[in-house]
CSV table of C-alpha atoms and ligand atoms in Angstrom, one decimal:
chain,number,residue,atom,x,y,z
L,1,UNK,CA,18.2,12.5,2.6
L,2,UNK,CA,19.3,9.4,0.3
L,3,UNK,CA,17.1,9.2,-2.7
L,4,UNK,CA,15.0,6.1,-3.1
L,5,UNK,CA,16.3,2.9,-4.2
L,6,UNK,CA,13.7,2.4,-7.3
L,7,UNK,CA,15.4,-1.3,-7.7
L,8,UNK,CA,15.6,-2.4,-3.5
L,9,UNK,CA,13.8,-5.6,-4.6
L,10,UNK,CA,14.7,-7.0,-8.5
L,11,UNK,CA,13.7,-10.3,-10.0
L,12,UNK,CA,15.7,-10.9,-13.3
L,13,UNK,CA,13.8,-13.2,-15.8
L,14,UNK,CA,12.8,-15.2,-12.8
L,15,UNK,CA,11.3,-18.7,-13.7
L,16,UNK,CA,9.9,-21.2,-11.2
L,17,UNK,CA,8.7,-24.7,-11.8
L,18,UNK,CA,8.5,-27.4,-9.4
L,19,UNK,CA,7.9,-30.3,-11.7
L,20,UNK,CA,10.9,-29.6,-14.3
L,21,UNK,CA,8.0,-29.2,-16.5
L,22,UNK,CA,5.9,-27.2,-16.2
L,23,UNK,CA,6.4,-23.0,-15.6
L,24,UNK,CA,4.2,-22.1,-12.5
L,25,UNK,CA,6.0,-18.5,-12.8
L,26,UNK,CA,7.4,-17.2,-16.5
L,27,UNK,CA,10.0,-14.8,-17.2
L,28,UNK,CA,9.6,-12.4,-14.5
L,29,UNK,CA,11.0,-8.7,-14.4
L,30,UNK,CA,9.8,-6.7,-11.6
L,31,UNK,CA,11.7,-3.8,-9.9
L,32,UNK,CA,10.1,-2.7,-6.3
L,33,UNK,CA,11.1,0.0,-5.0
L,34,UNK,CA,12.5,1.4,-1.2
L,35,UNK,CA,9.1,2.2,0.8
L,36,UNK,CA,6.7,1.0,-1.8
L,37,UNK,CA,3.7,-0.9,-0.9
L,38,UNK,CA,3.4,-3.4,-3.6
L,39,UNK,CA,0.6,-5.9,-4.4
L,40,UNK,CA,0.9,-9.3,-6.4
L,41,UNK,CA,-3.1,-9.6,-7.0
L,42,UNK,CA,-4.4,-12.6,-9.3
L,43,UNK,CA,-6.7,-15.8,-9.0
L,44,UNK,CA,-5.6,-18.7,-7.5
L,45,UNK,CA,-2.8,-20.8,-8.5
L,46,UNK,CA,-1.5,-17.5,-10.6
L,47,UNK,CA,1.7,-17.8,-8.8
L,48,UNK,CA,1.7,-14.7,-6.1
L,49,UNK,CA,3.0,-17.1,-3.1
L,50,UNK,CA,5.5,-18.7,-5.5
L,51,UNK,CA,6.7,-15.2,-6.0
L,52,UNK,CA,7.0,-14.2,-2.8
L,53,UNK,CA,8.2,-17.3,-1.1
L,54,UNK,CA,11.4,-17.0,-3.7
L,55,UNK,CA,11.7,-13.6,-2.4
L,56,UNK,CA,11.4,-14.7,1.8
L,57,UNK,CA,14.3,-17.7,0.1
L,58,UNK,CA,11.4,-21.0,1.1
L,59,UNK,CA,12.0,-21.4,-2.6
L,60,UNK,CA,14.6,-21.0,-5.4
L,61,UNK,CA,14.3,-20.0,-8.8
L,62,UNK,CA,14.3,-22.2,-11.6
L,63,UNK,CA,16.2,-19.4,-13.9
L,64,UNK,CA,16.9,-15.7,-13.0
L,65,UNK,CA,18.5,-14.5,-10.1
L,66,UNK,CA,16.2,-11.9,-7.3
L,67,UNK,CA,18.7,-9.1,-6.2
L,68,UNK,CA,17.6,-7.2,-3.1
L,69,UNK,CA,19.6,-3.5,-2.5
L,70,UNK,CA,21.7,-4.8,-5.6
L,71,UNK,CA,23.0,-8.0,-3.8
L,72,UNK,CA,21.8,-11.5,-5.7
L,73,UNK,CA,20.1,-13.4,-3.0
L,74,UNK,CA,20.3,-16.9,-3.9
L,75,UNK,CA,23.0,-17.5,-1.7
L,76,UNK,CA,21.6,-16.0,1.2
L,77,UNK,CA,19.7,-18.0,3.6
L,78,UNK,CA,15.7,-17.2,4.8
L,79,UNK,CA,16.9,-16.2,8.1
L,80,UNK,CA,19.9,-13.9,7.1
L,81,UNK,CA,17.3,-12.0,4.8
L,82,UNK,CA,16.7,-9.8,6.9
L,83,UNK,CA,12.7,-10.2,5.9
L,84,UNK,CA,9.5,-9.9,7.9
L,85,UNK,CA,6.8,-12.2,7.1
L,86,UNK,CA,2.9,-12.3,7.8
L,87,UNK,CA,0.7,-15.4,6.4
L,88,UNK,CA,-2.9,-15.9,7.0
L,89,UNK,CA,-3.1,-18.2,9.5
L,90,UNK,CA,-1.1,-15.9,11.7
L,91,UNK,CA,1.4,-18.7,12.7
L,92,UNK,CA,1.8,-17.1,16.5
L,93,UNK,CA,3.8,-19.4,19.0
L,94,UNK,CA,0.9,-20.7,21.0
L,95,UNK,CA,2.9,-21.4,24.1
L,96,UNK,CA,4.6,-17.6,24.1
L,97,UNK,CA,2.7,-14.9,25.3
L,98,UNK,CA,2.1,-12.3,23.1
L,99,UNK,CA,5.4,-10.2,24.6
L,100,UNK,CA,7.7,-13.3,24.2
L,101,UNK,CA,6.1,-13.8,20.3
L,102,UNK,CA,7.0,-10.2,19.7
L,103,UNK,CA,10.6,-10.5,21.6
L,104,UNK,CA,11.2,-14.0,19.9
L,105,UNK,CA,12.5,-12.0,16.7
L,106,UNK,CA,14.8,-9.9,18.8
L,107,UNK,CA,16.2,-12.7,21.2
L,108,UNK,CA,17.5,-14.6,17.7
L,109,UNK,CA,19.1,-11.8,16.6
L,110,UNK,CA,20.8,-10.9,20.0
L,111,UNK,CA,19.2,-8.1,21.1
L,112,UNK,CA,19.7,-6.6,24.7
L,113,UNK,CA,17.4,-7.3,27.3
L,114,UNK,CA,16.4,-3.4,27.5
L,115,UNK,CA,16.3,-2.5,23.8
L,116,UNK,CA,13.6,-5.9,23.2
L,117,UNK,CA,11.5,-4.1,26.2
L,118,UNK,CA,11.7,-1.1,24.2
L,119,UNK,CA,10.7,-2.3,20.7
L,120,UNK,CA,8.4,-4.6,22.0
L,121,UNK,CA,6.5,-2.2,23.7
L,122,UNK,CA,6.6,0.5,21.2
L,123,UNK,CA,5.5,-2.2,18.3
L,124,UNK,CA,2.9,-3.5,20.6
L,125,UNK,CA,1.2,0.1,20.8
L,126,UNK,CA,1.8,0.9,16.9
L,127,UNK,CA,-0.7,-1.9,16.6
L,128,UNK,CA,-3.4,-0.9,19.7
L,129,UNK,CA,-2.1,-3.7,21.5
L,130,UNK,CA,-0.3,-1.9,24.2
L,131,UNK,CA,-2.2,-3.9,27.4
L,132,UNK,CA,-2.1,-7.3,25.8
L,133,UNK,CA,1.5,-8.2,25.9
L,134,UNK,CA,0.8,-10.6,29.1
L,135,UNK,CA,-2.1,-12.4,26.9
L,136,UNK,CA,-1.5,-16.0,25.3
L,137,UNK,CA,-2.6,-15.8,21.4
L,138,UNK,CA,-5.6,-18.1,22.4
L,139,UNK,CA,-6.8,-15.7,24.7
L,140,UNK,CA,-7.2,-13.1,21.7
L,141,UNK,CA,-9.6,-12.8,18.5
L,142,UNK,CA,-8.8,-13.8,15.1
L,143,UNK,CA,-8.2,-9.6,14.5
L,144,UNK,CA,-5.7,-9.4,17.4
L,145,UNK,CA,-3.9,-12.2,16.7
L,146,UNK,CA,-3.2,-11.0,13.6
L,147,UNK,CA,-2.1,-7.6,14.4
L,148,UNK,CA,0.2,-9.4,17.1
L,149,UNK,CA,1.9,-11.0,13.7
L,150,UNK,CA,1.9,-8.2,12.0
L,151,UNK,CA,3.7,-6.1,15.0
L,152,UNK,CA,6.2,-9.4,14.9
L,153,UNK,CA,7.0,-9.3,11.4
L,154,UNK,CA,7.7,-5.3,12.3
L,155,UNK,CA,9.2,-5.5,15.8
L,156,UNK,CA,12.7,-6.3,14.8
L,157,UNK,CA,12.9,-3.0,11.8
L,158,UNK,CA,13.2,-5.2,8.7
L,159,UNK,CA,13.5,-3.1,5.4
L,160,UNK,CA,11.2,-5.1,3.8
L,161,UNK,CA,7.9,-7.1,5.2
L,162,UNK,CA,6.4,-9.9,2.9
L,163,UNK,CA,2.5,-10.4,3.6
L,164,UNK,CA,0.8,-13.2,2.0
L,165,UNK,CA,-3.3,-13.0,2.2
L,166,UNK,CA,-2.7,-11.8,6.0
L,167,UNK,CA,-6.5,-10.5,6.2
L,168,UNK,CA,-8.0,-13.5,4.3
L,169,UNK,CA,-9.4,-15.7,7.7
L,170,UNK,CA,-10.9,-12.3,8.9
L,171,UNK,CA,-14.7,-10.8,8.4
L,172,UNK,CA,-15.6,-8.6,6.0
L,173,UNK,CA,-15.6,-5.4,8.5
L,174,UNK,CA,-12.3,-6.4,10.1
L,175,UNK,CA,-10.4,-7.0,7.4
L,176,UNK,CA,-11.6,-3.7,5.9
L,177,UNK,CA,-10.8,-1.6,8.6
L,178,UNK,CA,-7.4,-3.5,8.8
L,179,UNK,CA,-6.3,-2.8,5.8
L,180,UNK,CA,-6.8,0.9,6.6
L,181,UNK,CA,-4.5,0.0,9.7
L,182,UNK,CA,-1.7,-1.9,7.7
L,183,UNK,CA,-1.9,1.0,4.8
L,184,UNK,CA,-1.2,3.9,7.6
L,185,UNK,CA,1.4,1.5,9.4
L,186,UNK,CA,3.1,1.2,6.2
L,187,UNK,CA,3.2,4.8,5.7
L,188,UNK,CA,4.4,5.9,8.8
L,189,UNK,CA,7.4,3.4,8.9
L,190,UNK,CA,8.2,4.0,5.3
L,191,UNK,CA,9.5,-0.2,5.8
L,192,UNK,CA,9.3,-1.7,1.8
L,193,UNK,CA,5.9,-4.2,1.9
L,194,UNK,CA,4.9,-7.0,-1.1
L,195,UNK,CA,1.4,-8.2,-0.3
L,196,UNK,CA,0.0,-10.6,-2.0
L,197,UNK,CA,-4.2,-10.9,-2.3
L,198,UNK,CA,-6.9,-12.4,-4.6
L,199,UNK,CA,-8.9,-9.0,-3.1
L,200,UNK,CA,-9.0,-6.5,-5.7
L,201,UNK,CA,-10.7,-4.2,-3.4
L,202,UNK,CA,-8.2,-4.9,-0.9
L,203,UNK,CA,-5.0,-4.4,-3.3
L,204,UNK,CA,-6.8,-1.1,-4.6
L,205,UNK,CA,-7.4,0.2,-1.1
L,206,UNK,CA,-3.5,-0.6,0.4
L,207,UNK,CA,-1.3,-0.2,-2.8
L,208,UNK,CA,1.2,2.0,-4.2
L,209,UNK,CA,1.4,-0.3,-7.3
L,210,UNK,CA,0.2,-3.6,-8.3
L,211,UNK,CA,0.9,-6.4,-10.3
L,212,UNK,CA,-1.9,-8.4,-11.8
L,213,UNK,CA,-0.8,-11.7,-11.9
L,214,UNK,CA,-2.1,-14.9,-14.5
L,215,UNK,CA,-0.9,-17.9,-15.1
L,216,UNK,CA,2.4,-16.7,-14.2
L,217,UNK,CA,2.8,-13.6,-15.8
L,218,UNK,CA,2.7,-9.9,-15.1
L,219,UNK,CA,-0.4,-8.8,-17.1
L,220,UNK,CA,-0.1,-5.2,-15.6
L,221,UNK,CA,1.9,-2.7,-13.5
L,222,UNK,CA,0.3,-0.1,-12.3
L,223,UNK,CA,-1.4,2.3,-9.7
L,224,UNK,CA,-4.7,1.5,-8.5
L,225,UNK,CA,-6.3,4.6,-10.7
L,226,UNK,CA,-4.7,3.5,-14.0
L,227,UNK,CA,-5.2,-0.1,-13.1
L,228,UNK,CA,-9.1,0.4,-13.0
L,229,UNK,CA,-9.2,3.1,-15.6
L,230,UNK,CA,-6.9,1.9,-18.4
L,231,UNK,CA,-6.6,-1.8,-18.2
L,232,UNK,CA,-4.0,-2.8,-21.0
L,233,UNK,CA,-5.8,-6.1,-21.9
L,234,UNK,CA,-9.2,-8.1,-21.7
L,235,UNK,CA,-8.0,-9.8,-18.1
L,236,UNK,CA,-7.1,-6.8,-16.3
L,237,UNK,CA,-10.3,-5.5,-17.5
L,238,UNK,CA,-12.4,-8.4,-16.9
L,239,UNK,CA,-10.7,-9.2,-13.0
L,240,UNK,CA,-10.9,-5.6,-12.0
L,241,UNK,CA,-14.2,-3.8,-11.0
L,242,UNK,CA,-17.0,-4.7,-13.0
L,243,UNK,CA,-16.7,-4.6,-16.5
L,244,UNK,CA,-19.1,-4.6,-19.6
L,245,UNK,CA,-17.4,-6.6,-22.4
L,246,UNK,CA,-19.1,-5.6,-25.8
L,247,UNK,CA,-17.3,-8.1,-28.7
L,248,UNK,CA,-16.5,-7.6,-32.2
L,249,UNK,CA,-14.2,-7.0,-35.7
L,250,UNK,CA,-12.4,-3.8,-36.2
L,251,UNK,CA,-13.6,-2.1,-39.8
L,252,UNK,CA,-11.5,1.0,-39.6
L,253,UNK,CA,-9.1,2.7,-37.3
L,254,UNK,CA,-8.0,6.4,-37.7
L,255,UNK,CA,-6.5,8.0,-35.3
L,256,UNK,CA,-7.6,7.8,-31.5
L,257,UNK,CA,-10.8,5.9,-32.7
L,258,UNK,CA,-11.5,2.8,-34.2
L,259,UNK,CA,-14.9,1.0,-35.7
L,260,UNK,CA,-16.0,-2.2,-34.0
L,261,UNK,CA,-18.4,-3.6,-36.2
L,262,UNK,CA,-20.5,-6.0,-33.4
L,263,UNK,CA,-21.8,-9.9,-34.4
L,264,UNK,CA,-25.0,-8.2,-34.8
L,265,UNK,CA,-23.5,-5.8,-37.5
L,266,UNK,CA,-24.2,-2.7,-35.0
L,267,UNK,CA,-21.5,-0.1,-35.6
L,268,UNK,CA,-19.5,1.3,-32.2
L,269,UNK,CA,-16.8,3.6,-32.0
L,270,UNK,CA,-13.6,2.5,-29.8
L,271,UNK,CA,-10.7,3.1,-28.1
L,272,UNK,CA,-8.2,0.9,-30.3
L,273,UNK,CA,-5.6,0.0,-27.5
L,274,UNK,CA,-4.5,-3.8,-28.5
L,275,UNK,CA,-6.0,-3.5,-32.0
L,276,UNK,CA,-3.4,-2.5,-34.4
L,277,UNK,CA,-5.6,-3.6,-37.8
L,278,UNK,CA,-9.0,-4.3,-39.8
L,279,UNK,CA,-10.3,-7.5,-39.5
L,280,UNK,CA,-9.4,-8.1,-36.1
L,281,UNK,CA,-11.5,-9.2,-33.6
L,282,UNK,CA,-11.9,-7.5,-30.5
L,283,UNK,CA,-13.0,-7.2,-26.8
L,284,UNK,CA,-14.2,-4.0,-25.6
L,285,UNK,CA,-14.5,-2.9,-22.3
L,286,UNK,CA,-16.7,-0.5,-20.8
L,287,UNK,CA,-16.8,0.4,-17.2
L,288,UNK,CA,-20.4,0.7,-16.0
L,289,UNK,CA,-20.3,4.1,-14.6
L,290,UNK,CA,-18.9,5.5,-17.9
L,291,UNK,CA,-22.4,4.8,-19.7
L,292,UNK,CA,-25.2,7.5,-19.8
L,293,UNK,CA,-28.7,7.4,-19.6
L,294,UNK,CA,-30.7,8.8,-22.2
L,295,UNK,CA,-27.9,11.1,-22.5
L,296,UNK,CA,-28.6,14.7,-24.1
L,297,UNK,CA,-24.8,15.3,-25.2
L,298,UNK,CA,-24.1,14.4,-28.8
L,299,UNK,CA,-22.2,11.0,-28.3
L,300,UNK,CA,-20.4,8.4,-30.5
L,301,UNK,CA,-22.1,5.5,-29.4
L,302,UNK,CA,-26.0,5.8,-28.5
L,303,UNK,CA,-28.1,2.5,-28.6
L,304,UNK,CA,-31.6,1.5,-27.7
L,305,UNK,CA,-31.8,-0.6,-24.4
L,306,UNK,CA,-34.5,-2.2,-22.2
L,307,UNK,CA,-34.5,-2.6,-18.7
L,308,UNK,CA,-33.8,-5.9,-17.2
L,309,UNK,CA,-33.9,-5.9,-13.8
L,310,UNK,CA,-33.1,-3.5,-11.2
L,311,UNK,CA,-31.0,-4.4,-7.6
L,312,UNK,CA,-30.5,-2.0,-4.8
L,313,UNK,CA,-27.0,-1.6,-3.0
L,314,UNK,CA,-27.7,0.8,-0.6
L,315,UNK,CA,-25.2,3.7,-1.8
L,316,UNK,CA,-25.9,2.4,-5.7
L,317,UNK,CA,-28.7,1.1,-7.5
L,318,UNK,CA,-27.0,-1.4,-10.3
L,319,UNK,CA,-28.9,-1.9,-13.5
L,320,UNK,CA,-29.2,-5.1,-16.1
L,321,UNK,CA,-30.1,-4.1,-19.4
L,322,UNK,CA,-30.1,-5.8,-22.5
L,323,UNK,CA,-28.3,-3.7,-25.5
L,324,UNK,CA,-26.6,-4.8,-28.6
L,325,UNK,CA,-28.2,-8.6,-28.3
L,326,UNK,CA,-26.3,-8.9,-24.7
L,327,UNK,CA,-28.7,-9.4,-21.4
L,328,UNK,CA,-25.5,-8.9,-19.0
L,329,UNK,CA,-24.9,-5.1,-19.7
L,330,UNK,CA,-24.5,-3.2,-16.3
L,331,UNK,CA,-25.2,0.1,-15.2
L,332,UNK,CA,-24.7,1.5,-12.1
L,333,UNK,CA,-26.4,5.0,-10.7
L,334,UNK,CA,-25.4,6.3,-7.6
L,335,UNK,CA,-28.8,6.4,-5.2
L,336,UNK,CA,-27.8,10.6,-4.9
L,337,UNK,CA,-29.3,11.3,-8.9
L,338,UNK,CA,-32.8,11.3,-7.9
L,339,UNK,CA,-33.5,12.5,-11.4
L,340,UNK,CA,-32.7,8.9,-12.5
L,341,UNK,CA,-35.7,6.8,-11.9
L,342,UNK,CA,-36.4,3.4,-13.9
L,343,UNK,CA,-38.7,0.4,-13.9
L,344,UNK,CA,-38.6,-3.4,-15.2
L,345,UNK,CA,-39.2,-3.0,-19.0
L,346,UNK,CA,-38.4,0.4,-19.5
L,347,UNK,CA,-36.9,1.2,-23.0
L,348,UNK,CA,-34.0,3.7,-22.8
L,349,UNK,CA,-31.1,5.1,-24.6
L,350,UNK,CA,-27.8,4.8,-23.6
L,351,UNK,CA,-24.6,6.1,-24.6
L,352,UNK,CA,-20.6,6.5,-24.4
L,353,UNK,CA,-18.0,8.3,-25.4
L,354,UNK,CA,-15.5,6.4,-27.6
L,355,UNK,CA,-12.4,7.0,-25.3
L,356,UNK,CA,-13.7,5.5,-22.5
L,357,UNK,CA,-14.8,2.0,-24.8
L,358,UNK,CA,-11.3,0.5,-25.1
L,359,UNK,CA,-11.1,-2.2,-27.9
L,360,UNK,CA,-8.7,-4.6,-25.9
L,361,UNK,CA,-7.3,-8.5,-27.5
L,362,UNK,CA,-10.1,-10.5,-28.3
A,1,LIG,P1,-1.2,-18.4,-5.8
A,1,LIG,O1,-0.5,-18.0,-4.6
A,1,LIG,O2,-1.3,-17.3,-6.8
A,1,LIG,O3,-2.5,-19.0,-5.6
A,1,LIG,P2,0.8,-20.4,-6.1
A,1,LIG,O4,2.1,-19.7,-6.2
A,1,LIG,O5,0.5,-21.0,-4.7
A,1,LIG,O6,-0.4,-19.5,-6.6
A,1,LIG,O7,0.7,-21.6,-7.1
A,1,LIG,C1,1.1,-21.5,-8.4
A,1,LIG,C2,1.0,-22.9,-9.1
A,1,LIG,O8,2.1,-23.7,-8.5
A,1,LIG,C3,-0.2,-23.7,-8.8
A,1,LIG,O9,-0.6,-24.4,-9.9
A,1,LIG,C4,0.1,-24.6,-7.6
A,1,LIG,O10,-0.7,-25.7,-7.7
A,1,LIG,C5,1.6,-24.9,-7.9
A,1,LIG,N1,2.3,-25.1,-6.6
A,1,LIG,C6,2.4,-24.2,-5.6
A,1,LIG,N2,3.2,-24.7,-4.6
A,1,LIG,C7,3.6,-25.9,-5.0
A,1,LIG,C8,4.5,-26.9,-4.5
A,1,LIG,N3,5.1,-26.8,-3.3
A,1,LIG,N4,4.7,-28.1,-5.2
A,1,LIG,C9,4.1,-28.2,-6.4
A,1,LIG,N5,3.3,-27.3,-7.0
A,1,LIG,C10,3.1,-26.2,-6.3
A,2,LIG,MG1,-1.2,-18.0,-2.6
């Protein structure tokens, strides 16, 4: 077996701008590699179409050069890519029937009569559509129309399928259970896929890796575990999962630990992974399931909270309490601790360890 291309897809200190002026995507390096599932996640305007549609060729680089399997690509036409692409409003030819939207892909490229029946056919049953290649889009739902662009952007074995918010016109429960169905298509072709979503949930679900886009700069590369558990700065931390944000000035650092003295002149004890020295401020975040209630075990960080308010979630009950002169502090106890039982107005302790309280940039 060939080992894997870690490099298939490279962008070289790509720059975009379509004004001259301003920079809509800055300086970007990013390697993909053969068979990955990679996801471009960020807000809006945060340059994750730009991105990709420099990769599919809609749109040329300012500065920087995208190779793909070590050829630059700039001179390359969109349609001698090689590239499957899926947007969000599916984009179907309403006057082919799903079969001839499927073969369409195939016909271009010259494909025998037989061999389209063949793929077509296959494709259409890799995506549960197996009795619908007769059916005109209209005559579908918004779910199969989208799996019939999906088998399209597939049908004629691209290495590499570009997906740009494919789920996003789709209900909640459908788009769920299709991302499950893209994630095990993607594994069972091995093809390379970049996806691109404002879904956290969604890019934490489907990904190998992502890359956590703002204002037009990688903040982050990483996979989904490390993403969530050690975000490298204050966005990452802030635009994935829910986050508690505790602010304040570093007094001392030794070590794996560092002092956060708080407005309030309340002491905690950090994480110090952006904060090199005293007297600078900081961000800390806290993930809500890291803090303890009342906890017995002898802790860094233990401070006196009340109660808030109290919202049920069905498998989670989530928690507002004010600590530390902030009202917004979450908690979040799975509905199986029974032992766990609070009210309105309760006044509790809570704690954390200092490793899981990283002092990010302010
Ligand atoms: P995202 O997909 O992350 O929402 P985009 O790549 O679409 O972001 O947009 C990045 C920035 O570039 C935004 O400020 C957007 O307004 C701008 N932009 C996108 N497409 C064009 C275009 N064709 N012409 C001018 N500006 C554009
Ligand atoms: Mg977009």
């Amino acid at each position: 077996m060939s080992s894997v291309k870690q490099d298939f897809v490279k962008f070289d200190q790509v720059d975009k701008s379509y004004d001259g002026k301003v920079l809509v995507v800055k300086g970007l390096d990013l390697d993909i590699a053969e068979g990955e599932f990679l996801t471009l996640l960020g807000p809006s305007g945060s340059g994750k179409t730009t991105t990709l549609m420099m990769l599919a060729g809609f749109e040329t680089p300012t500065n920087g050069e995208i190779y793909l399997d070590g050829d630059p690509i700039s001179s390359i036409p969109p349609h001698k890519r090689g590239i499957g692409m899926v947007f969000q409003n599916y984009a179907l030819f309403p006057h082919l029937s799903v079969y001839e939207n499927l073969a369409f892909p195939l016909k271009v490229r010259k494909i025998s009569n037989d061999i389209i029946d063949e793929k077509v056919n296959k494709t259409l049953e890799m995506v549960s559509l197996g009795d619908f290649g007769m059916r005109m889009p209209a005559q579908l739902s918004g779910g199969q129309q989208q799996r019939v662009a999906v088998a399209r952007s597939l049908v004629f074995d691209p290495k590499l399928v570009l997906m740009d918010e494919p789920l996003g016109a789709l209900d909640k429960n459908l788009r769920e259970s299709m991302q499950y169905e893209l994630k095990h298509i993607h594994e069972s072709l091995g093809v390379t896929v970049v996806y691109v979503t404002h879904d956290q949930s969604e890019a934490l679900t489907m990904s190998n890796r992502i890359a956590v886009f703002n204002d037009g700069h990688v903040q982050q590369l990483s996979g989904p575990n490390e993403l969530y558990e050690t975000p490298v700065n204050s966005f990452v931390a802030e635009f994935i999962g829910e986050n508690n944000t505790i602010t304040g000035t570093v007094k001392e650092i030794s070590g794996n630990q560092a002092k956060v003295e708080t407005d309030k002149g309340e002491s905690v004890i950090a994480n110090p992974i952006a904060v090199k020295s005293v007297g600078e401020k900081t961000k800390m975040s806290l993930r809500p399931e890291r803090v303890m209630i009342n906890p017995a075990a002898a802790l860094e960080n233990k401070f006196d909270a009340s109660v808030a308010e109290i919202i049920y979630h069905g498998d989670h009950t989530r928690v507002r309490v004010n600590i530390l002169d902030d009202d917004q502090f979450i908690l979040k106890i799975p509905n199986s601790s029974d032992d766990i039982k609070l009210n309105v107005n309760d006044k509790i302790q809570l704690g954390w360890s200092s490793y899981d309280c990283r002092a990010l940039d302010y």
